[in-house]
PDB file of C-alpha atoms in Angstrom:
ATOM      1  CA  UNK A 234      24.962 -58.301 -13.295  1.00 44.00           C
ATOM      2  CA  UNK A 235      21.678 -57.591 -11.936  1.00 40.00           C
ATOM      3  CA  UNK A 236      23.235 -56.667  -8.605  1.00 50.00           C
ATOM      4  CA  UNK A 237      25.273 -54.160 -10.505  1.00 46.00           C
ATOM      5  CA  UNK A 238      22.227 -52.622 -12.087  1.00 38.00           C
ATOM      6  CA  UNK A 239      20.345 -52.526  -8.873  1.00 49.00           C
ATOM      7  CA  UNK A 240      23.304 -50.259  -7.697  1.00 49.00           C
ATOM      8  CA  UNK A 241      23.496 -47.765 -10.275  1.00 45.00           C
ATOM      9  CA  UNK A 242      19.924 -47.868 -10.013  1.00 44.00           C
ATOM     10  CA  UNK A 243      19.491 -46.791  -6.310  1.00 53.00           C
ATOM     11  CA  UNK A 244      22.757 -44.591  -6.523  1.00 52.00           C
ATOM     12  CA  UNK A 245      21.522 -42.465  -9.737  1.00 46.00           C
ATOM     13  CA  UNK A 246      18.119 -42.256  -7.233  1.00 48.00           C
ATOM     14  CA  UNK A 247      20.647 -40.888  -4.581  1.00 50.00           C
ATOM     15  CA  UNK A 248      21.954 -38.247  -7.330  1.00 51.00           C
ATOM     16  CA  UNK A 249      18.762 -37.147  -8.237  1.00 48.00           C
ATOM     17  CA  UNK A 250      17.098 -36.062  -5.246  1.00 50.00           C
ATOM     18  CA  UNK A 251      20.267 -34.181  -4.799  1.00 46.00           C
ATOM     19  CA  UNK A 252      19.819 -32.218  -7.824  1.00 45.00           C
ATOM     20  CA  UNK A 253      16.022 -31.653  -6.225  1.00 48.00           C
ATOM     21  CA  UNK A 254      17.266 -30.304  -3.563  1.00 50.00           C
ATOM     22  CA  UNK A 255      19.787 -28.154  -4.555  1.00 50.00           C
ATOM     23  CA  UNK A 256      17.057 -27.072  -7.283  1.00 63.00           C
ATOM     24  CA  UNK A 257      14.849 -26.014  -4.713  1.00 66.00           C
ATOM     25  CA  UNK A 258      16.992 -23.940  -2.596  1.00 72.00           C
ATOM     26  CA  UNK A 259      18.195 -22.240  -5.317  1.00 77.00           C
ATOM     27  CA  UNK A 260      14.632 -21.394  -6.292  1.00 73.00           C
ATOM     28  CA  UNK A 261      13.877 -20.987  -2.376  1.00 77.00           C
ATOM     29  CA  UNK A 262      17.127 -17.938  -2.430  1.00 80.00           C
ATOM     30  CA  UNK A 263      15.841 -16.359  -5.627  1.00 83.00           C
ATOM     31  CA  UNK A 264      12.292 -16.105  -4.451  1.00 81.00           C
ATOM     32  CA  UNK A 265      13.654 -14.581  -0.900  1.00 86.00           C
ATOM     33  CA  UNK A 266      15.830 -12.432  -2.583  1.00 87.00           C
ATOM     34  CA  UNK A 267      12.961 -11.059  -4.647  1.00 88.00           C
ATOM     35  CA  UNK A 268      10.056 -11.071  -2.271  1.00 89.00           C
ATOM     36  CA  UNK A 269      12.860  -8.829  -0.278  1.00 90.00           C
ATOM     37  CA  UNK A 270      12.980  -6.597  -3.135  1.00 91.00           C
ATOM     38  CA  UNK A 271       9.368  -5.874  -3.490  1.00 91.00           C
ATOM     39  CA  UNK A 272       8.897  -5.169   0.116  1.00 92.00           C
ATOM     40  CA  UNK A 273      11.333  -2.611   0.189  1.00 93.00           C
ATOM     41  CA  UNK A 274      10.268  -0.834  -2.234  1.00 93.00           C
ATOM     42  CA  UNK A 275       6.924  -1.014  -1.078  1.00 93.00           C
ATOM     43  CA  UNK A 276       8.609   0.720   1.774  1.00 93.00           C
ATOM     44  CA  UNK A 277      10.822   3.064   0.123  1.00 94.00           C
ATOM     45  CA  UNK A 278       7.551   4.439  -2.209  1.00 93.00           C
ATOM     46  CA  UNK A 279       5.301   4.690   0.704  1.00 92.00           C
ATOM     47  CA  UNK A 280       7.547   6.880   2.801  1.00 93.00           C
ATOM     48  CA  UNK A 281       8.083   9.121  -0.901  1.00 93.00           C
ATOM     49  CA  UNK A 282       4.017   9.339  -0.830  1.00 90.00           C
ATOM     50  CA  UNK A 283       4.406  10.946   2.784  1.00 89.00           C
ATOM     51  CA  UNK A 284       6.960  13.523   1.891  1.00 90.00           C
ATOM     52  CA  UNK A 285       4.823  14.146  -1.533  1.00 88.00           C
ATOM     53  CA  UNK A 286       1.728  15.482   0.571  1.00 84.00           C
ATOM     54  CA  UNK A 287       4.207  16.784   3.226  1.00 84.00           C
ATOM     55  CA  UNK A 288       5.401  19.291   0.263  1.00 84.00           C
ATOM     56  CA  UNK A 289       1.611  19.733  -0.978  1.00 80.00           C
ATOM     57  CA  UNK A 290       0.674  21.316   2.385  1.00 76.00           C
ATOM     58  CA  UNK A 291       3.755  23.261   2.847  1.00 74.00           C
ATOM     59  CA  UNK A 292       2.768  25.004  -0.805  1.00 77.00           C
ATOM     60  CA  UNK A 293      -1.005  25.130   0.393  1.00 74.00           C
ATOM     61  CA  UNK A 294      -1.300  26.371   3.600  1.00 72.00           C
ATOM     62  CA  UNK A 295      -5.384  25.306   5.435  1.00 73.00           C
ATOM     63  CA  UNK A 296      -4.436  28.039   7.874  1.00 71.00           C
ATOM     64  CA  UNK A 297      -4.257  31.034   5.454  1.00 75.00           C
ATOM     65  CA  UNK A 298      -7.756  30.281   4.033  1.00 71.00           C
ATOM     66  CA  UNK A 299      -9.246  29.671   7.159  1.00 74.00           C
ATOM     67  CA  UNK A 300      -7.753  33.099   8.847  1.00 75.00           C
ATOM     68  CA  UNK A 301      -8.635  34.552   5.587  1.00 75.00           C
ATOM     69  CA  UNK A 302     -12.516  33.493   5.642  1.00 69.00           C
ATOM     70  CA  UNK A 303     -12.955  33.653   9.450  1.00 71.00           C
ATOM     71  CA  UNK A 304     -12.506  30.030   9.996  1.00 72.00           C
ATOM     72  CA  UNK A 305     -10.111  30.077  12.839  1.00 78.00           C
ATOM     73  CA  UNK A 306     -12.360  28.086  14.775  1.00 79.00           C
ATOM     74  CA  UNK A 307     -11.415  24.966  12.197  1.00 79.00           C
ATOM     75  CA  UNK A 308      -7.584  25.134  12.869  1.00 79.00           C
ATOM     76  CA  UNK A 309      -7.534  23.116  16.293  1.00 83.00           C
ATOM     77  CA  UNK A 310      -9.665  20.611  14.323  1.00 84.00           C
ATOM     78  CA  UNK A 311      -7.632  20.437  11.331  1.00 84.00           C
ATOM     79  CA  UNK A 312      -4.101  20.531  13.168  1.00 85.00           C
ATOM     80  CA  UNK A 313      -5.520  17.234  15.228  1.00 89.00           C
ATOM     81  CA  UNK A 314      -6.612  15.499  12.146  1.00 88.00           C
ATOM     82  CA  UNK A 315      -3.434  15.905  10.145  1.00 88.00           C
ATOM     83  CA  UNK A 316      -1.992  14.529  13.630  1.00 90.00           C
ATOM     84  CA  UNK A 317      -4.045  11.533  13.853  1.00 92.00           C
ATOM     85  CA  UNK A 318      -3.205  11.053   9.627  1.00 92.00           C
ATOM     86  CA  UNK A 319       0.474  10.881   9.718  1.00 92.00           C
ATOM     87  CA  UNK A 320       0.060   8.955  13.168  1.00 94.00           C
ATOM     88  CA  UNK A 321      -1.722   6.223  11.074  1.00 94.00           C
ATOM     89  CA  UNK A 322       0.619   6.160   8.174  1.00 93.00           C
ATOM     90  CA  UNK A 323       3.701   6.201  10.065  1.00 94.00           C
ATOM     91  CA  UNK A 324       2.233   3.154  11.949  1.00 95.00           C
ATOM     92  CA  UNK A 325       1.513   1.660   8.647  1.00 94.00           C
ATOM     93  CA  UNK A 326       5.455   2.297   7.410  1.00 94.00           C
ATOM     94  CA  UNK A 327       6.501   0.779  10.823  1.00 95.00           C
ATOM     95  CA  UNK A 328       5.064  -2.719  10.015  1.00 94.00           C
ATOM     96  CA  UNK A 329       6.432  -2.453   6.110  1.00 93.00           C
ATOM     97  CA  UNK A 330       9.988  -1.901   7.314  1.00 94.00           C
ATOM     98  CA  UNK A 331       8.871  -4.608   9.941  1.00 92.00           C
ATOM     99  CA  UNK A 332       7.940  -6.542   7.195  1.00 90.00           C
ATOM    100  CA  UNK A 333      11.161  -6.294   5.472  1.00 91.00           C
ATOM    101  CA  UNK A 334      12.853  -6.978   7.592  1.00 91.00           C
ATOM    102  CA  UNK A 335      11.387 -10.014   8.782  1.00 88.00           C
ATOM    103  CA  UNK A 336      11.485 -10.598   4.967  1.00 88.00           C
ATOM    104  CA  UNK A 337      15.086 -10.413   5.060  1.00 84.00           C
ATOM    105  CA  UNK A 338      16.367 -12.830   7.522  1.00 81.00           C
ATOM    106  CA  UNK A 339      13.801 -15.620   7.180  1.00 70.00           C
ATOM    107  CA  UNK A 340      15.297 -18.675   5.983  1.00 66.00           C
ATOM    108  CA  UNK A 341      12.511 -20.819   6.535  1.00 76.00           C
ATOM    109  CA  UNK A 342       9.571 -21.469   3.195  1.00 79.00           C
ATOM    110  CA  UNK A 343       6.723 -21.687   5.376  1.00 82.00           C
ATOM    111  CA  UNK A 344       7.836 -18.108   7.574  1.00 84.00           C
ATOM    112  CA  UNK A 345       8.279 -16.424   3.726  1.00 85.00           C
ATOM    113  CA  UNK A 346       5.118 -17.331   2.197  1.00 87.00           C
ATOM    114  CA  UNK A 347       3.306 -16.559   5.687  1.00 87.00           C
ATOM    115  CA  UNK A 348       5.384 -12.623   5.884  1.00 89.00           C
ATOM    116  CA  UNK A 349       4.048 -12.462   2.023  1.00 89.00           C
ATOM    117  CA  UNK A 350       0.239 -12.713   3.284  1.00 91.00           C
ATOM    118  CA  UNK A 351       0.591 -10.650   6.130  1.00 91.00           C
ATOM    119  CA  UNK A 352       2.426  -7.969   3.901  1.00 91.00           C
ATOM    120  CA  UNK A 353      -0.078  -8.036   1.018  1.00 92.00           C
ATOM    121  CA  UNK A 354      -2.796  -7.863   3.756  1.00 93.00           C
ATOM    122  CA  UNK A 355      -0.958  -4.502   5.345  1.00 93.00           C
ATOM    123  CA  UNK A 356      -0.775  -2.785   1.561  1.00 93.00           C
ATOM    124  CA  UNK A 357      -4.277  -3.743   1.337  1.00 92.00           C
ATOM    125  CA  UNK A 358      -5.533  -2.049   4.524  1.00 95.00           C
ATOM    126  CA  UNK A 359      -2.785   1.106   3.884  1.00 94.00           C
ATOM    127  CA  UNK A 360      -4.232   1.618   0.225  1.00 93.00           C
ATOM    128  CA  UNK A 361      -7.615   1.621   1.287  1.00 94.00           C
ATOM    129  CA  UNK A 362      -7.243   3.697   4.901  1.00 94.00           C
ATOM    130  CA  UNK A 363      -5.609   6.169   2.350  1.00 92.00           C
ATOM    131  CA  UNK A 364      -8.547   6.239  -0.281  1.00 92.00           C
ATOM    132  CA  UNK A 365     -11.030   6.196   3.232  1.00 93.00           C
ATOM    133  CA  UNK A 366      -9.079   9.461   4.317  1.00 92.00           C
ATOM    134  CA  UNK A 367      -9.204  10.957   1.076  1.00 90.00           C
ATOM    135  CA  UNK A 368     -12.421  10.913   0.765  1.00 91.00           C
ATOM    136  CA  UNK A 369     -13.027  12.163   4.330  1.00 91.00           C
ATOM    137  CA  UNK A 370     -10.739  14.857   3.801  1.00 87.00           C
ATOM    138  CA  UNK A 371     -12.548  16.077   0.370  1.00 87.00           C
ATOM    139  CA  UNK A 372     -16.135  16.468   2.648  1.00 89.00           C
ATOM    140  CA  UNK A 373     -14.125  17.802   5.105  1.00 86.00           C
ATOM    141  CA  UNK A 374     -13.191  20.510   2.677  1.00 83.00           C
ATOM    142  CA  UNK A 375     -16.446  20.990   1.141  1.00 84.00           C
ATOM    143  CA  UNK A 376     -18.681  21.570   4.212  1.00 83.00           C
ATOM    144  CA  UNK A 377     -15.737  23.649   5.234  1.00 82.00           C
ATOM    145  CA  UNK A 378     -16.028  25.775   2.620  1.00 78.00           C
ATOM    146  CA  UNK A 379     -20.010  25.792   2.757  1.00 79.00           C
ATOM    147  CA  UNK A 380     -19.876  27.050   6.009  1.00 80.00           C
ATOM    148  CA  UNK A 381     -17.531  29.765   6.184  1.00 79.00           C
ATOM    149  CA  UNK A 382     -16.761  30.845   2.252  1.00 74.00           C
ATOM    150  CA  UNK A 383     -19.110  33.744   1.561  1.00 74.00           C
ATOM    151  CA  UNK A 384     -18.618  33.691  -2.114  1.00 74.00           C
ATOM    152  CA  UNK A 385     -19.702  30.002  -1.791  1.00 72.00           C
ATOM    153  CA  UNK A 386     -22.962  30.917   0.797  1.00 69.00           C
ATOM    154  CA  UNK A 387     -24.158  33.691  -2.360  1.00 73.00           C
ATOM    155  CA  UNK A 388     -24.576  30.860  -4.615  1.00 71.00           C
ATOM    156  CA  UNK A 389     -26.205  28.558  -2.118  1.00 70.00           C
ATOM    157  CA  UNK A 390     -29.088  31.129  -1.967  1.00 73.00           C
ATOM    158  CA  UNK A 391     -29.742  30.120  -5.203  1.00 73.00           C
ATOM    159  CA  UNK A 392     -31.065  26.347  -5.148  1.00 77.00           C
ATOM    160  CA  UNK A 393     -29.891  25.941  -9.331  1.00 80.00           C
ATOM    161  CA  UNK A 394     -26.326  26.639  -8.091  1.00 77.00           C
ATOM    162  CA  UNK A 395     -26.899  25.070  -4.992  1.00 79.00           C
ATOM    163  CA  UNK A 396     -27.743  21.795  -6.776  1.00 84.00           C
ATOM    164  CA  UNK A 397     -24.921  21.987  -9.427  1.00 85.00           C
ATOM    165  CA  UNK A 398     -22.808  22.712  -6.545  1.00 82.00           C
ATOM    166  CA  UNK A 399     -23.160  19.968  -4.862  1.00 84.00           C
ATOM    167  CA  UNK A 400     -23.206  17.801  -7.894  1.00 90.00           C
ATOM    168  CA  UNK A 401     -19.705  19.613  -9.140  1.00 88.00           C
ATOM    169  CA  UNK A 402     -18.456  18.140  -5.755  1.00 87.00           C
ATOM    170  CA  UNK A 403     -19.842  14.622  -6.028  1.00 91.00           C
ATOM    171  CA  UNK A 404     -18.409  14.143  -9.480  1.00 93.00           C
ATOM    172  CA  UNK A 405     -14.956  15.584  -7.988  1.00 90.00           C
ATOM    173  CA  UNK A 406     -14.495  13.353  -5.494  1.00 91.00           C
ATOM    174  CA  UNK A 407     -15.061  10.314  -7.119  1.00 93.00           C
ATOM    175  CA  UNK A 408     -13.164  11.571 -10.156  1.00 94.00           C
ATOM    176  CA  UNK A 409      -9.965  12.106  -7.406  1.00 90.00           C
ATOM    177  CA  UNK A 410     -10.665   8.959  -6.062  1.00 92.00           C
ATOM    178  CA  UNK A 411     -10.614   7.250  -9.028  1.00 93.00           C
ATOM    179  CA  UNK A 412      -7.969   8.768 -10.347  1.00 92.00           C
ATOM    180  CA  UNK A 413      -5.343   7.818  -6.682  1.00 90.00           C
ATOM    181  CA  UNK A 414      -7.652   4.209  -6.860  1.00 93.00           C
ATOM    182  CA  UNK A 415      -5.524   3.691 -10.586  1.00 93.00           C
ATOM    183  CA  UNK A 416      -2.623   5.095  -9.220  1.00 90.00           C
ATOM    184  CA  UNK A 417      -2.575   2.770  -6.115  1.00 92.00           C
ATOM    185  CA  UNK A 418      -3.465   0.129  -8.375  1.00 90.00           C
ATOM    186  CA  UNK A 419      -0.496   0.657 -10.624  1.00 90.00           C
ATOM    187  CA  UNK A 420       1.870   0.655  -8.476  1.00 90.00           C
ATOM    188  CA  UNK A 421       0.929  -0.977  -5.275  1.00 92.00           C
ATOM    189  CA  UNK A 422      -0.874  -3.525  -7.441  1.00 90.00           C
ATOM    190  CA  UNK A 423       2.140  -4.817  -9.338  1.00 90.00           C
ATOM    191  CA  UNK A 424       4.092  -5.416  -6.314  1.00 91.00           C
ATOM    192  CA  UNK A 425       1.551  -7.360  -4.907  1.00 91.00           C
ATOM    193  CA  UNK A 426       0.703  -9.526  -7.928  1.00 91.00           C
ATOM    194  CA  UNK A 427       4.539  -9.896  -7.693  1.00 90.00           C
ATOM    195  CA  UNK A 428       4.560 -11.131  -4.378  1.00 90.00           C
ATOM    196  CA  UNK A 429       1.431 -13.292  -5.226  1.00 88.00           C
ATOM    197  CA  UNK A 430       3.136 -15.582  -8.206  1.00 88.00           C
ATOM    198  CA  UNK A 431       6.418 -15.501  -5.455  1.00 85.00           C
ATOM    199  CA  UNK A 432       3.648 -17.226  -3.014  1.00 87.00           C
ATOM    200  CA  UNK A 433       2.727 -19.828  -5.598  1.00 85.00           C
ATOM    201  CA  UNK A 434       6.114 -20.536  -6.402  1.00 83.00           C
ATOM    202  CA  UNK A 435       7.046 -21.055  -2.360  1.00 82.00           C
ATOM    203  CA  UNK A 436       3.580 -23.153  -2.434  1.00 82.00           C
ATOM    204  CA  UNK A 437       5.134 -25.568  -5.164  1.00 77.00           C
ATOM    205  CA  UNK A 438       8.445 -25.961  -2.994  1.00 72.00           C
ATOM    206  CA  UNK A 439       6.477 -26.416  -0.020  1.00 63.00           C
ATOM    207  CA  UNK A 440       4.080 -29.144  -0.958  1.00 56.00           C
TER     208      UNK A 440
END
């Protein structure tokens, strides 16, 4: 009898890692299958930002207000630093489709949760480059129009409206970047909190 119960004993053991297993690949494929997810559309919404500013400069053309105030001077510079821009951001989409892609055809946990780092670490980096050129871009713009607006170089005489110029600008710039700083947050930060709790999971499987 006891020999009996030994057996059951050691073959219900046999069932039940099993059931562990097959437990934690299922987990293991929905976890891939959604880490995949977020990645592309971390993709897909950073090449819709691109064409979103693409369409903004098409409507506002630099060139016109620089001819227009004598600034032609700036238009070398400004066609080299929307150049480098885009150069930077379409490196940036490179290694999220790289990402994805990796993403996609890893079937090993440790090569996931290692492709979630790295790709939380590029959206960090892309989401603050973007902020960082923002921000450039707005001084950029403001000692651009200090220099050659002459409506702009009238009220400068004056140091009142100098000073409330200059403060108008200040609190404009961080208001913008506050503003893209929630927006990023929203929607960059979801994902990534996403793919964070998808890490922890992996983490349990792993251990």
């Amino acid at each position: 009898m006891m020999e009996e119960l030994d057996l059951l004993k050691k073959d219900w053991k046999k069932n039940e890692n099993s059931f562990e297993q097959i437990s934690e690949v299922e987990i293991y494929k929905m976890l891939h299958k959604k880490s995949s997810s977020i990645v592309k559309w971390i993709l897909i919404i950073s090449i819709l930002e691109v064409l979103l500013w693409t369409a903004i400069s098409v409507f506002y053309n630099m060139d016109d207000y620089l001819k227009k105030n004598h600034g032609e001077f700036l238009i070398e510079f400004f066609k080299y630093f929307t150049i480098l821009n885009y150069s930077v951001v379409a490196v940036f989409i490179y290694f999220f489709y790289k990402n994805y892609i990796q993403i996609s055809t890893i079937t090993s946990t440790k090569q996931l949760m290692k492709d979630i780092i790295k790709t939380r670490k590029t959206v960090q980096y892309y989401v603050w480059y973007q902020l960082g050129m923002m921000s450039v871009s707005m001084i950029i713009g403001f000692i651009t129009a200090f220099t050659i607006n002459p409506e702009v170089h009238k009220l400068l005489e004056n140091q009142k409206a100098m000073v409330i110029i200059i403060l108008i600008c200040f609190v404009s710039l961080v208001l913008f970047l506050t503003v893209f700083w929630l927006f990023y947050r929203l929607i960059y930060g979801r994902l990534l909190r996403r793919l964070l709790n998808n890490y922890k999971e992996l983490k349990k499987i792993d251990l």
